Short mmCIF file of C-alpha atoms in Angstrom, two decimals:
data_model
loop_
_atom_site.label_atom_id
_atom_site.label_comp_id
_atom_site.label_asym_id
_atom_site.label_seq_id
_atom_site.Cartn_x
_atom_site.Cartn_y
_atom_site.Cartn_z
CA MET A 704 -279.05 33.60 -64.74
CA ALA A 705 -280.44 31.21 -62.35
CA TRP A 706 -279.10 27.70 -62.12
CA ARG A 707 -281.35 25.13 -63.34
CA PRO A 708 -281.31 21.42 -62.21
CA ARG A 709 -280.15 18.98 -64.88
CA SER A 710 -282.82 16.97 -66.60
CA LEU A 711 -283.42 13.35 -65.45
CA GLN A 712 -282.12 12.07 -68.93
CA ALA A 713 -278.77 14.27 -68.42
CA ARG A 714 -278.39 13.09 -64.88
CA GLN A 715 -278.90 9.38 -65.76
CA LEU A 716 -276.60 9.69 -68.79
CA LEU A 717 -273.96 11.48 -66.90
CA ALA A 718 -273.97 9.04 -64.01
CA ALA A 719 -274.06 6.07 -66.29
CA SER A 720 -271.21 7.35 -68.40
CA LEU A 721 -268.91 7.97 -65.52
CA GLY A 722 -269.73 4.53 -64.07
CA LEU A 723 -269.04 2.94 -67.52
CA LEU A 724 -265.81 4.71 -67.88
CA ALA A 725 -264.75 3.96 -64.45
CA PHE A 726 -265.58 0.24 -65.14
CA LEU A 727 -263.75 0.30 -68.46
CA ALA A 728 -260.72 1.86 -66.96
CA GLY A 729 -260.66 -0.47 -63.96
CA ALA A 730 -261.15 -3.55 -66.34
CA GLY A 731 -258.40 -2.31 -68.59
CA TYR A 732 -256.04 -1.98 -65.80
CA ALA A 733 -256.85 -5.22 -64.37
CA LEU A 734 -256.42 -7.00 -67.59
CA ASP A 735 -253.02 -5.12 -68.41
CA ARG A 736 -251.60 -6.05 -65.09
CA ALA A 737 -252.82 -9.74 -65.46
CA PHE A 738 -251.14 -9.66 -69.01
CA VAL A 739 -247.86 -8.34 -67.50
CA ASP A 740 -247.87 -10.87 -64.70
CA VAL A 741 -248.70 -13.75 -66.95
CA ALA A 742 -246.27 -12.65 -69.76
CA SER A 743 -243.43 -12.29 -67.10
CA GLU A 744 -244.35 -15.64 -65.51
CA LEU A 745 -244.20 -17.29 -69.05
CA GLN A 746 -241.02 -15.88 -69.83
CA ARG A 747 -239.66 -17.08 -66.34
CA ASP A 748 -240.91 -20.55 -67.31
CA ARG A 749 -239.40 -20.48 -70.64
CA LEU A 750 -235.90 -19.54 -69.20
CA ARG A 751 -236.43 -22.14 -66.43
CA SER A 752 -237.16 -24.78 -69.29
CA TYR A 753 -233.82 -23.81 -71.16
CA ALA A 754 -231.93 -24.24 -67.79
CA THR A 755 -233.49 -27.69 -67.11
CA SER A 756 -232.52 -28.69 -70.59
CA TYR A 757 -229.04 -27.62 -70.24
CA ALA A 758 -228.81 -29.44 -66.82
CA ARG A 759 -229.95 -32.57 -68.43
CA ASP A 760 -227.61 -32.45 -71.33
CA ILE A 761 -224.32 -31.18 -69.95
CA GLU A 762 -221.84 -33.58 -68.37
CA PHE A 763 -218.61 -33.47 -66.41
CA ASP A 764 -215.47 -35.63 -66.72
CA ARG A 765 -213.49 -37.02 -63.65
CA ALA A 766 -211.44 -33.92 -63.36
CA GLY A 767 -214.59 -31.62 -63.05
CA ASN A 768 -214.40 -30.21 -66.49
CA LEU A 769 -217.59 -29.47 -68.27
CA ILE A 770 -218.50 -31.31 -71.62
CA PRO A 771 -220.85 -28.88 -73.51
CA PRO A 772 -224.07 -30.42 -74.99
CA TYR A 773 -224.01 -31.56 -78.52
CA THR A 774 -227.24 -29.76 -79.29
CA GLN A 775 -228.54 -26.58 -78.10
CA PRO A 776 -232.24 -26.22 -76.72
CA ASP A 777 -232.60 -23.25 -79.09
CA GLU A 778 -230.64 -22.45 -82.22
CA ARG A 779 -230.33 -18.90 -80.98
CA PHE A 780 -227.85 -19.94 -78.34
CA GLU A 781 -225.58 -20.88 -81.33
CA ARG A 782 -225.75 -17.37 -82.89
CA PRO A 783 -223.50 -14.58 -81.62
CA GLY A 784 -225.50 -11.78 -80.19
CA SER A 785 -228.87 -13.44 -80.86
CA GLY A 786 -230.30 -12.14 -77.58
CA LEU A 787 -230.68 -15.34 -75.90
CA TYR A 788 -227.75 -16.48 -73.77
CA ALA A 789 -226.52 -19.30 -71.60
CA GLU A 790 -223.80 -19.33 -68.95
CA VAL A 791 -222.71 -22.14 -66.56
CA VAL A 792 -220.81 -20.87 -63.51
CA LEU A 793 -218.42 -23.38 -61.84
CA PRO A 794 -216.18 -23.32 -59.06
CA ASN A 795 -212.97 -23.05 -61.13
CA GLY A 796 -214.48 -21.11 -64.07
CA ASN A 797 -217.37 -20.87 -66.40
CA TRP A 798 -218.82 -21.83 -69.82
CA SER A 799 -220.95 -19.77 -72.14
CA SER A 800 -222.87 -20.55 -75.26
CA GLU A 801 -221.79 -19.05 -78.58
CA SER A 802 -224.48 -16.24 -78.36
CA THR A 803 -222.58 -14.59 -75.57
CA ARG A 804 -219.63 -13.62 -78.04
CA GLY A 805 -219.79 -9.89 -78.40
CA PRO A 806 -222.14 -8.66 -75.58
CA GLN A 807 -220.74 -8.00 -72.19
CA LEU A 808 -223.08 -9.75 -69.73
CA PRO A 809 -223.46 -9.00 -66.05
CA GLU A 810 -221.33 -10.88 -63.59
CA ALA A 811 -222.88 -14.07 -62.39
CA GLU A 812 -222.39 -15.82 -58.99
CA LEU A 813 -222.47 -19.36 -57.94
CA LEU A 814 -225.71 -20.38 -56.25
CA GLU A 815 -226.40 -23.07 -53.69
CA GLY A 816 -227.82 -26.35 -54.98
CA GLY A 817 -231.62 -26.06 -55.73
CA LEU A 818 -231.67 -22.29 -55.31
CA GLU A 819 -233.52 -20.44 -58.01
CA LYS A 820 -233.17 -16.75 -58.82
CA PHE A 821 -235.14 -14.65 -61.39
CA GLU A 822 -233.91 -11.02 -61.72
CA GLY A 823 -233.91 -8.07 -64.07
CA PRO A 824 -233.89 -6.09 -66.21
CA LEU A 825 -229.91 -6.03 -65.79
CA ALA A 826 -227.75 -3.78 -67.77
CA ILE A 827 -225.46 -5.31 -70.58
CA THR A 828 -223.34 -3.83 -73.40
CA HIS A 829 -223.70 -5.25 -76.82
CA GLY A 830 -220.77 -5.63 -79.21
CA ASP A 831 -221.36 -2.55 -81.00
CA GLY A 832 -221.27 -0.53 -77.80
CA ALA A 833 -224.98 -0.03 -77.42
CA TYR A 834 -226.49 -0.35 -74.05
CA GLY A 835 -229.12 -2.96 -73.45
CA GLU A 836 -231.08 -4.85 -70.68
CA VAL A 837 -231.71 -8.74 -69.88
CA LEU A 838 -233.81 -10.84 -67.62
CA ARG A 839 -231.87 -13.46 -66.10
CA TYR A 840 -232.84 -16.95 -64.62
CA GLY A 841 -230.43 -18.81 -62.60
CA LYS A 842 -230.55 -22.21 -60.85
CA GLY A 843 -227.88 -24.03 -58.46
CA PHE A 844 -227.08 -27.68 -59.06
CA ILE A 845 -224.92 -30.25 -57.54
CA TRP A 846 -222.78 -32.55 -59.61
CA ASP A 847 -221.99 -36.04 -58.02
CA LEU A 848 -220.69 -38.57 -60.26
CA GLU A 849 -219.27 -40.97 -57.90
CA GLN A 850 -221.95 -40.45 -55.40
CA ARG A 851 -219.25 -39.51 -52.77
CA PRO A 852 -219.88 -36.36 -50.55
CA GLU A 853 -216.26 -35.42 -51.19
CA ALA A 854 -216.63 -35.70 -54.90
CA GLU A 855 -219.58 -33.42 -55.10
CA PHE A 856 -219.27 -29.78 -56.55
CA PRO A 857 -221.73 -27.09 -57.30
CA TYR A 858 -222.46 -25.43 -60.62
CA THR A 859 -225.17 -22.93 -61.64
CA ILE A 860 -226.85 -22.41 -64.99
CA TYR A 861 -227.77 -18.92 -66.04
CA ILE A 862 -230.36 -18.20 -68.98
CA MET A 863 -230.56 -14.64 -70.07
CA GLU A 864 -232.91 -12.91 -72.72
CA ASP A 865 -233.16 -9.36 -73.96
CA ALA A 866 -235.59 -7.48 -71.67
CA GLY A 867 -237.06 -5.71 -74.84
CA ILE A 868 -239.09 -8.66 -75.68
CA LEU A 869 -241.45 -8.42 -72.82
CA PRO A 870 -241.94 -4.68 -73.17
CA GLN A 871 -242.81 -5.02 -76.86
CA GLN A 872 -245.27 -7.75 -76.13
CA VAL A 873 -246.84 -5.40 -73.45
CA ARG A 874 -246.95 -2.44 -75.72
CA VAL A 875 -248.78 -4.54 -78.61
CA PHE A 876 -251.17 -5.82 -75.97
CA ARG A 877 -251.98 -2.46 -74.51
CA ALA A 878 -252.28 -0.82 -77.89
CA ALA A 879 -254.91 -3.55 -78.80
CA LEU A 880 -256.48 -3.56 -75.34
CA TRP A 881 -257.31 0.22 -75.01
CA GLY A 882 -258.24 0.29 -78.71
CA TYR A 883 -260.80 -2.23 -78.30
CA LEU A 884 -261.92 -0.93 -74.95
CA GLY A 885 -262.17 2.49 -76.43
CA ILE A 886 -264.51 1.30 -79.42
CA ALA A 887 -266.69 -0.76 -76.73
CA GLY A 888 -266.91 2.18 -74.61
CA LEU A 889 -268.16 4.43 -77.45
CA VAL A 890 -270.71 1.73 -78.54
CA LEU A 891 -272.01 1.19 -75.14
CA LEU A 892 -272.40 5.15 -74.59
CA LEU A 893 -274.32 5.42 -77.72
CA LEU A 894 -276.43 2.16 -76.75
CA GLN A 895 -276.82 3.70 -73.30
CA ALA A 896 -278.12 7.06 -74.64
CA VAL A 897 -280.58 5.33 -76.85
CA VAL A 898 -281.71 3.10 -73.91
CA LEU A 899 -281.96 5.98 -71.57
CA ARG A 900 -284.06 7.98 -74.25
CA TRP A 901 -286.38 4.93 -74.73
CA SER A 902 -286.73 4.37 -71.12
CA LEU A 903 -287.84 8.03 -70.46
CA LEU A 904 -290.20 7.99 -73.37
CA PRO A 905 -293.26 7.25 -70.99
CA LEU A 906 -292.45 10.42 -68.86
CA ARG A 907 -292.18 12.63 -72.05
CA ARG A 908 -295.79 11.08 -72.95
CA VAL A 909 -297.02 12.16 -69.42
CA VAL A 910 -295.79 15.56 -69.95
CA ALA A 911 -297.34 15.71 -73.45
CA GLU A 912 -300.55 14.62 -72.13
CA LEU A 913 -300.53 16.88 -69.34
CA ASN A 914 -299.97 19.70 -71.61
CA ARG A 915 -303.05 18.77 -73.58
CA VAL A 916 -305.02 18.68 -70.40
CA GLN A 917 -303.86 22.12 -69.42
CA ARG A 918 -304.82 23.32 -72.95
CA GLY A 919 -308.17 21.78 -72.72
CA GLN A 920 -307.48 19.47 -75.67
CA ALA A 921 -308.05 16.27 -73.32
CA ASP A 922 -310.31 15.68 -70.24
CA ARG A 923 -307.85 13.42 -68.48
CA MET A 924 -304.74 11.48 -68.76
CA SER A 925 -304.83 8.30 -70.56
CA GLU A 926 -304.34 4.93 -68.69
CA LEU A 927 -301.63 3.35 -70.95
CA HIS A 928 -298.65 4.03 -68.74
CA PRO A 929 -296.04 1.82 -66.99
CA ARG A 930 -296.90 0.55 -63.64
CA GLU A 931 -294.28 2.88 -62.08
CA LEU A 932 -296.21 5.90 -63.40
CA GLU A 933 -299.59 4.73 -62.74
CA PRO A 934 -299.98 6.32 -59.44
CA LEU A 935 -298.73 9.63 -60.76
CA THR A 936 -301.27 9.64 -63.64
CA GLU A 937 -304.01 8.34 -61.40
CA SER A 938 -303.23 11.28 -58.99
CA ILE A 939 -303.28 13.64 -61.69
CA ASN A 940 -306.57 12.37 -63.14
CA ALA A 941 -308.27 12.30 -59.56
CA LEU A 942 -306.99 15.93 -59.14
CA VAL A 943 -308.47 17.02 -62.48
CA GLU A 944 -311.62 15.32 -61.81
CA SER A 945 -311.78 16.74 -58.22
CA GLU A 946 -311.36 20.24 -59.41
CA ARG A 947 -314.02 19.80 -62.12
CA GLN A 948 -316.30 18.26 -59.48
CA ASN A 949 -315.81 21.18 -57.07
CA LEU A 950 -316.43 23.59 -59.99
CA ASP A 951 -319.71 21.71 -60.70
CA ARG A 952 -320.61 21.64 -56.98
CA GLN A 953 -320.10 25.50 -56.74
CA ARG A 954 -322.25 26.03 -59.89
CA ASN A 955 -324.99 23.67 -58.52
CA THR A 956 -324.87 25.34 -55.31
CA MET A 957 -325.52 28.75 -56.81
CA ALA A 958 -328.16 27.35 -58.99
CA ASP A 959 -329.92 25.56 -56.16
CA LEU A 960 -329.66 28.82 -53.92
CA ALA A 961 -331.07 30.80 -56.71
CA HIS A 962 -333.89 28.35 -57.42
CA SER A 963 -334.64 28.07 -53.81
CA LEU A 964 -335.02 31.82 -53.27
CA LYS A 965 -337.47 32.42 -56.13
CA THR A 966 -340.41 31.09 -54.22
CA PRO A 967 -339.84 33.23 -51.02
CA LEU A 968 -339.23 36.35 -53.24
CA ALA A 969 -342.35 35.56 -55.08
CA VAL A 970 -344.32 35.28 -51.98
CA LEU A 971 -342.83 38.58 -50.55
CA ARG A 972 -343.68 40.37 -53.76
CA THR A 973 -347.26 38.93 -53.84
CA ARG A 974 -347.74 39.94 -50.29
CA LEU A 975 -346.44 43.39 -50.86
CA ASP A 976 -348.83 44.01 -53.79
CA SER A 977 -351.96 42.73 -51.71
CA ASP A 978 -354.03 44.63 -49.29
CA ALA A 979 -353.03 42.50 -46.25
CA GLY A 980 -352.81 44.34 -42.94
CA GLU A 981 -349.56 45.38 -41.33
CA ALA A 982 -349.48 42.65 -38.72
CA GLU A 983 -350.38 39.92 -41.25
CA LEU A 984 -347.63 41.42 -43.58
CA ARG A 985 -345.08 41.48 -40.83
CA ALA A 986 -345.74 37.89 -40.00
CA ASP A 987 -345.52 36.77 -43.57
CA VAL A 988 -342.41 38.61 -44.24
CA ALA A 989 -340.60 37.25 -40.97
CA ASP A 990 -341.66 33.70 -42.03
CA GLN A 991 -340.17 34.24 -45.46
CA VAL A 992 -337.06 36.00 -44.17
CA GLN A 993 -336.64 33.14 -41.89
CA ARG A 994 -336.87 30.53 -44.56
CA MET A 995 -334.43 32.47 -46.89
CA ASN A 996 -331.96 32.43 -44.08
CA GLU A 997 -332.20 28.95 -43.68
CA LEU A 998 -331.91 28.30 -47.32
CA VAL A 999 -328.74 30.51 -47.45
CA SER A 1000 -327.12 28.89 -44.40
CA TYR A 1001 -327.75 25.58 -45.79
CA GLN A 1002 -326.48 26.14 -49.28
CA LEU A 1003 -323.29 28.08 -47.96
CA SER A 1004 -322.67 25.11 -45.63
CA ARG A 1005 -323.13 22.64 -48.34
CA GLY A 1006 -320.79 24.63 -50.67
CA ALA A 1007 -318.23 24.58 -48.04
CA SER A 1008 -318.43 20.83 -47.38
CA GLY A 1009 -317.24 18.30 -49.83
CA GLY A 1010 -314.00 20.29 -50.54
CA HIS A 1011 -310.92 18.74 -52.01
CA GLN A 1012 -310.73 15.34 -50.51
CA LEU A 1013 -307.55 14.04 -52.17
CA PHE A 1014 -304.53 13.30 -49.88
CA ALA A 1015 -306.44 14.35 -46.90
CA ALA A 1016 -305.36 12.98 -43.53
CA PRO A 1017 -307.44 10.01 -42.07
CA VAL A 1018 -310.30 11.27 -39.96
CA GLU A 1019 -311.50 9.18 -36.91
CA ILE A 1020 -315.22 8.58 -37.26
CA GLU A 1021 -316.59 7.99 -33.74
CA PRO A 1022 -316.14 11.45 -32.41
CA TYR A 1023 -318.03 13.07 -35.23
CA ALA A 1024 -320.76 10.42 -35.05
CA ASP A 1025 -320.99 10.77 -31.29
CA GLY A 1026 -321.40 14.62 -31.50
CA ILE A 1027 -324.14 14.40 -34.32
CA VAL A 1028 -325.97 11.70 -32.40
CA ARG A 1029 -326.18 13.50 -29.19
CA GLY A 1030 -327.80 16.57 -30.84
CA LEU A 1031 -330.28 14.42 -32.69
CA GLU A 1032 -331.21 12.39 -29.50
CA LYS A 1033 -332.16 15.76 -28.08
CA ILE A 1034 -334.33 16.82 -30.99
CA TYR A 1035 -336.16 13.56 -31.10
CA ALA A 1036 -336.19 13.09 -27.20
CA ALA A 1037 -340.14 13.11 -27.56
CA LYS A 1038 -340.06 9.73 -29.41
CA GLY A 1039 -337.25 8.24 -27.16
CA ALA A 1040 -335.19 7.32 -30.18
CA VAL A 1041 -331.50 6.10 -29.39
CA CYS A 1042 -328.63 5.28 -31.57
CA GLU A 1043 -326.32 2.20 -31.33
CA PHE A 1044 -322.64 2.23 -32.57
CA GLU A 1045 -320.80 -0.80 -34.20
CA ILE A 1046 -317.58 0.98 -35.34
CA ASP A 1047 -314.51 -0.63 -36.28
CA PRO A 1048 -311.59 1.18 -34.29
CA GLU A 1049 -309.35 0.93 -37.16
CA ALA A 1050 -311.77 2.25 -39.84
CA ARG A 1051 -310.99 5.79 -41.05
CA PHE A 1052 -312.51 8.23 -43.30
CA HIS A 1053 -309.89 9.49 -45.93
CA GLY A 1054 -311.22 13.03 -46.91
CA GLU A 1055 -312.43 16.23 -45.47
CA PRO A 1056 -314.05 16.31 -42.08
CA GLY A 1057 -316.84 18.63 -43.56
CA ASP A 1058 -317.77 15.74 -45.89
CA LEU A 1059 -318.00 13.23 -43.08
CA GLN A 1060 -320.21 15.58 -40.99
CA GLU A 1061 -322.54 16.12 -43.97
CA LEU A 1062 -322.66 12.47 -44.76
CA LEU A 1063 -323.16 11.27 -41.27
CA GLY A 1064 -325.57 14.14 -40.34
CA ASN A 1065 -327.94 13.64 -43.33
CA LEU A 1066 -328.08 9.93 -43.06
CA LEU A 1067 -328.54 9.86 -39.18
CA GLU A 1068 -331.02 12.64 -39.36
CA ASN A 1069 -333.12 10.78 -41.79
CA ALA A 1070 -332.88 7.66 -39.63
CA PHE A 1071 -333.97 9.55 -36.54
CA LYS A 1072 -336.74 11.30 -38.43
CA TRP A 1073 -338.27 7.90 -39.56
CA ALA A 1074 -337.40 5.67 -36.63
CA ARG A 1075 -339.67 4.39 -33.96
CA SER A 1076 -337.09 4.02 -31.29
CA ARG A 1077 -333.73 2.60 -32.57
CA VAL A 1078 -331.13 3.57 -34.98
CA LEU A 1079 -327.77 1.56 -35.70
CA LEU A 1080 -324.75 2.98 -37.10
CA THR A 1081 -322.21 0.34 -38.50
CA VAL A 1082 -318.75 1.44 -39.69
CA GLU A 1083 -316.22 -1.13 -41.19
CA GLN A 1084 -313.05 -0.99 -43.21
CA GLY A 1085 -313.66 -1.51 -46.83
CA GLU A 1086 -311.89 -3.03 -49.60
CA SER A 1087 -307.90 -2.64 -49.78
CA ALA A 1088 -305.51 -2.39 -52.52
CA PRO A 1089 -301.74 -2.30 -52.79
CA LYS A 1090 -300.15 1.15 -52.03
CA ARG A 1091 -303.58 2.75 -51.38
CA ARG A 1092 -305.54 3.70 -48.40
CA PRO A 1093 -308.27 1.34 -47.49
CA GLY A 1094 -311.94 1.86 -48.37
CA LEU A 1095 -314.75 2.43 -46.04
CA VAL A 1096 -318.24 0.72 -45.47
CA LEU A 1097 -320.89 2.81 -43.60
CA MET A 1098 -324.43 1.74 -42.77
CA VAL A 1099 -327.28 3.47 -41.12
CA ASP A 1100 -330.36 1.21 -40.02
CA ASP A 1101 -333.55 2.33 -38.33
CA ASP A 1102 -336.76 0.53 -37.10
CA GLY A 1103 -339.13 2.78 -39.05
CA PRO A 1104 -341.58 1.75 -41.73
CA GLY A 1105 -338.89 1.30 -44.27
CA ILE A 1106 -339.01 2.39 -48.01
CA PRO A 1107 -340.85 0.04 -50.42
CA PRO A 1108 -338.46 -0.99 -53.27
CA GLU A 1109 -340.56 0.68 -55.98
CA ARG A 1110 -340.12 4.13 -54.32
CA ILE A 1111 -336.43 4.04 -53.61
CA ALA A 1112 -335.41 5.56 -56.89
CA HIS A 1113 -338.12 8.26 -56.32
CA VAL A 1114 -336.95 9.08 -52.85
CA LEU A 1115 -333.55 9.76 -53.87
CA GLN A 1116 -334.47 12.32 -56.35
CA ARG A 1117 -333.59 16.04 -55.55
CA GLY A 1118 -336.38 17.75 -53.67
CA VAL A 1119 -338.51 14.77 -53.27
CA ARG A 1120 -339.53 13.81 -49.64
CA GLY A 1121 -340.58 10.37 -48.42
CA ASP A 1122 -343.75 11.87 -46.79
CA GLU A 1123 -344.92 15.39 -47.69
CA ARG A 1124 -346.38 15.56 -44.04
CA VAL A 1125 -342.78 15.42 -42.79
CA GLN A 1126 -340.79 18.69 -42.50
CA GLY A 1127 -337.71 19.02 -44.77
CA HIS A 1128 -336.42 20.32 -48.04
CA GLY A 1129 -336.07 16.76 -49.68
CA ILE A 1130 -332.63 17.12 -50.85
CA GLY A 1131 -330.56 15.67 -47.95
CA LEU A 1132 -330.27 12.21 -49.57
CA SER A 1133 -329.21 13.90 -52.75
CA ILE A 1134 -326.40 15.75 -50.98
CA VAL A 1135 -325.31 12.26 -49.59
CA GLN A 1136 -325.23 10.97 -53.19
CA ASP A 1137 -323.26 14.00 -54.31
CA ILE A 1138 -320.57 13.43 -51.54
CA VAL A 1139 -320.50 9.61 -52.25
CA ARG A 1140 -320.08 10.27 -55.95
CA SER A 1141 -317.33 12.78 -55.30
CA TYR A 1142 -315.26 9.90 -53.46
CA ARG A 1143 -316.25 7.56 -56.39
CA GLY A 1144 -318.28 5.31 -54.03
CA GLU A 1145 -321.78 4.12 -54.17
CA MET A 1146 -324.92 4.18 -51.98
CA GLU A 1147 -327.51 1.42 -51.77
CA VAL A 1148 -330.95 1.54 -50.04
CA SER A 1149 -332.72 -1.59 -48.86
CA ALA A 1150 -334.58 -3.15 -45.90
CA SER A 1151 -332.66 -3.43 -42.65
CA PRO A 1152 -332.27 -7.16 -41.71
CA GLU A 1153 -331.70 -6.26 -38.16
CA LEU A 1154 -334.23 -3.51 -37.29
CA GLY A 1155 -336.80 -3.98 -40.08
CA GLY A 1156 -336.85 -0.41 -41.24
CA ALA A 1157 -334.62 1.11 -43.95
CA ARG A 1158 -330.90 0.44 -44.41
CA PHE A 1159 -328.70 3.09 -46.12
CA LEU A 1160 -325.33 1.51 -47.12
CA VAL A 1161 -322.41 3.60 -48.45
CA ARG A 1162 -319.29 2.11 -49.97
CA LEU A 1163 -316.29 4.16 -50.51
CA PRO A 1164 -313.41 2.59 -52.56
CA PRO A 1165 -309.62 2.65 -51.65
CA GLY A 1166 -308.27 6.08 -51.93
CA LEU A 1167 -304.97 7.45 -53.57
#
């Protein structure tokens, strides 16, 4: 069975779960170490406080003999084998609290004055023969009753406590810590799964809508999606609409071709049934065949143009315009018409080159046809939008007679010519409108403020 990539939800849940477990493990370890360090430091401070209390309460006579304190800092020092022990080491002996009776404590050494020492665990033997461990704190002191250097003598106070108290505290803390962290981890994992499912709900809705579009239950994706998914849904809608427009274009092309061929075929049938001479019939057939050939070539070129324009590379406009204008200037050389360019070098057509050629070709040919001597092509960058390709503004002006405002709608109809005396099929401008609509643009026809004739203005919006 071929390996299939994990779903987005599984990927995110796995990654987030591993991250959460690593975080909880690291946090638990850090808290555990912090508790052990703090508990150890607290135990050291407690033993130090006992040693300081003994140093404050004990006294020595003139012979250097220790006079024990009347009261102990903790009542456990008075109870044999209580687990809390005190020992004073002297140059000529030592003193121990009542609690040291029974256990065999580790040997203690005399420390220099002011020196502190915290060590352990150290092995001891209890009175019943059982082995144990203690933590021991010791500090060296100097006794000077007469404040004479020769009368000074050192002594060291040791405070010991069973080491089992700290491990027991640590065990209790660890049990509570990892228990609570485990519960928190389970709750967070469940909450994380719910959050991930809720976060990916828009994607599931997109998939469901796309399935409805594929089954023909919907015409397009809805627009109620998070902003992160809007480019995706808009691209899908644009693709669906573009394919639908391409299908409509193909149907229209075939219908237009069939409709256009009806008249030549009818003429040929009529001439064949007539009594016309061979020379006259040959001339008529040649004329109609040429006309049909032109119609077929035109419809095929139209069907090939205006293809899928989504995600096309930007097309530079001036080279295409220059090639079209050179040919038109030769055709209309008799009237001496010329074309001027005002093209923004940054402007680009984001679509199929065939659409650009058809757009410029029909607009410029129409302008040359009606111009007296001048045609002006102006190209500028259009509106822009975040994360979209900039739009395009294209204007073609001529110095011809212009189009009266009341005839503009009539002229733009399919098959209508501005003047029946001028040769043409009357569908060039309708082709321009079809291309402009396929790019969701708009075309306006008005009087040219510069040349006085007609102005055809095309605006294409920002693309995907």
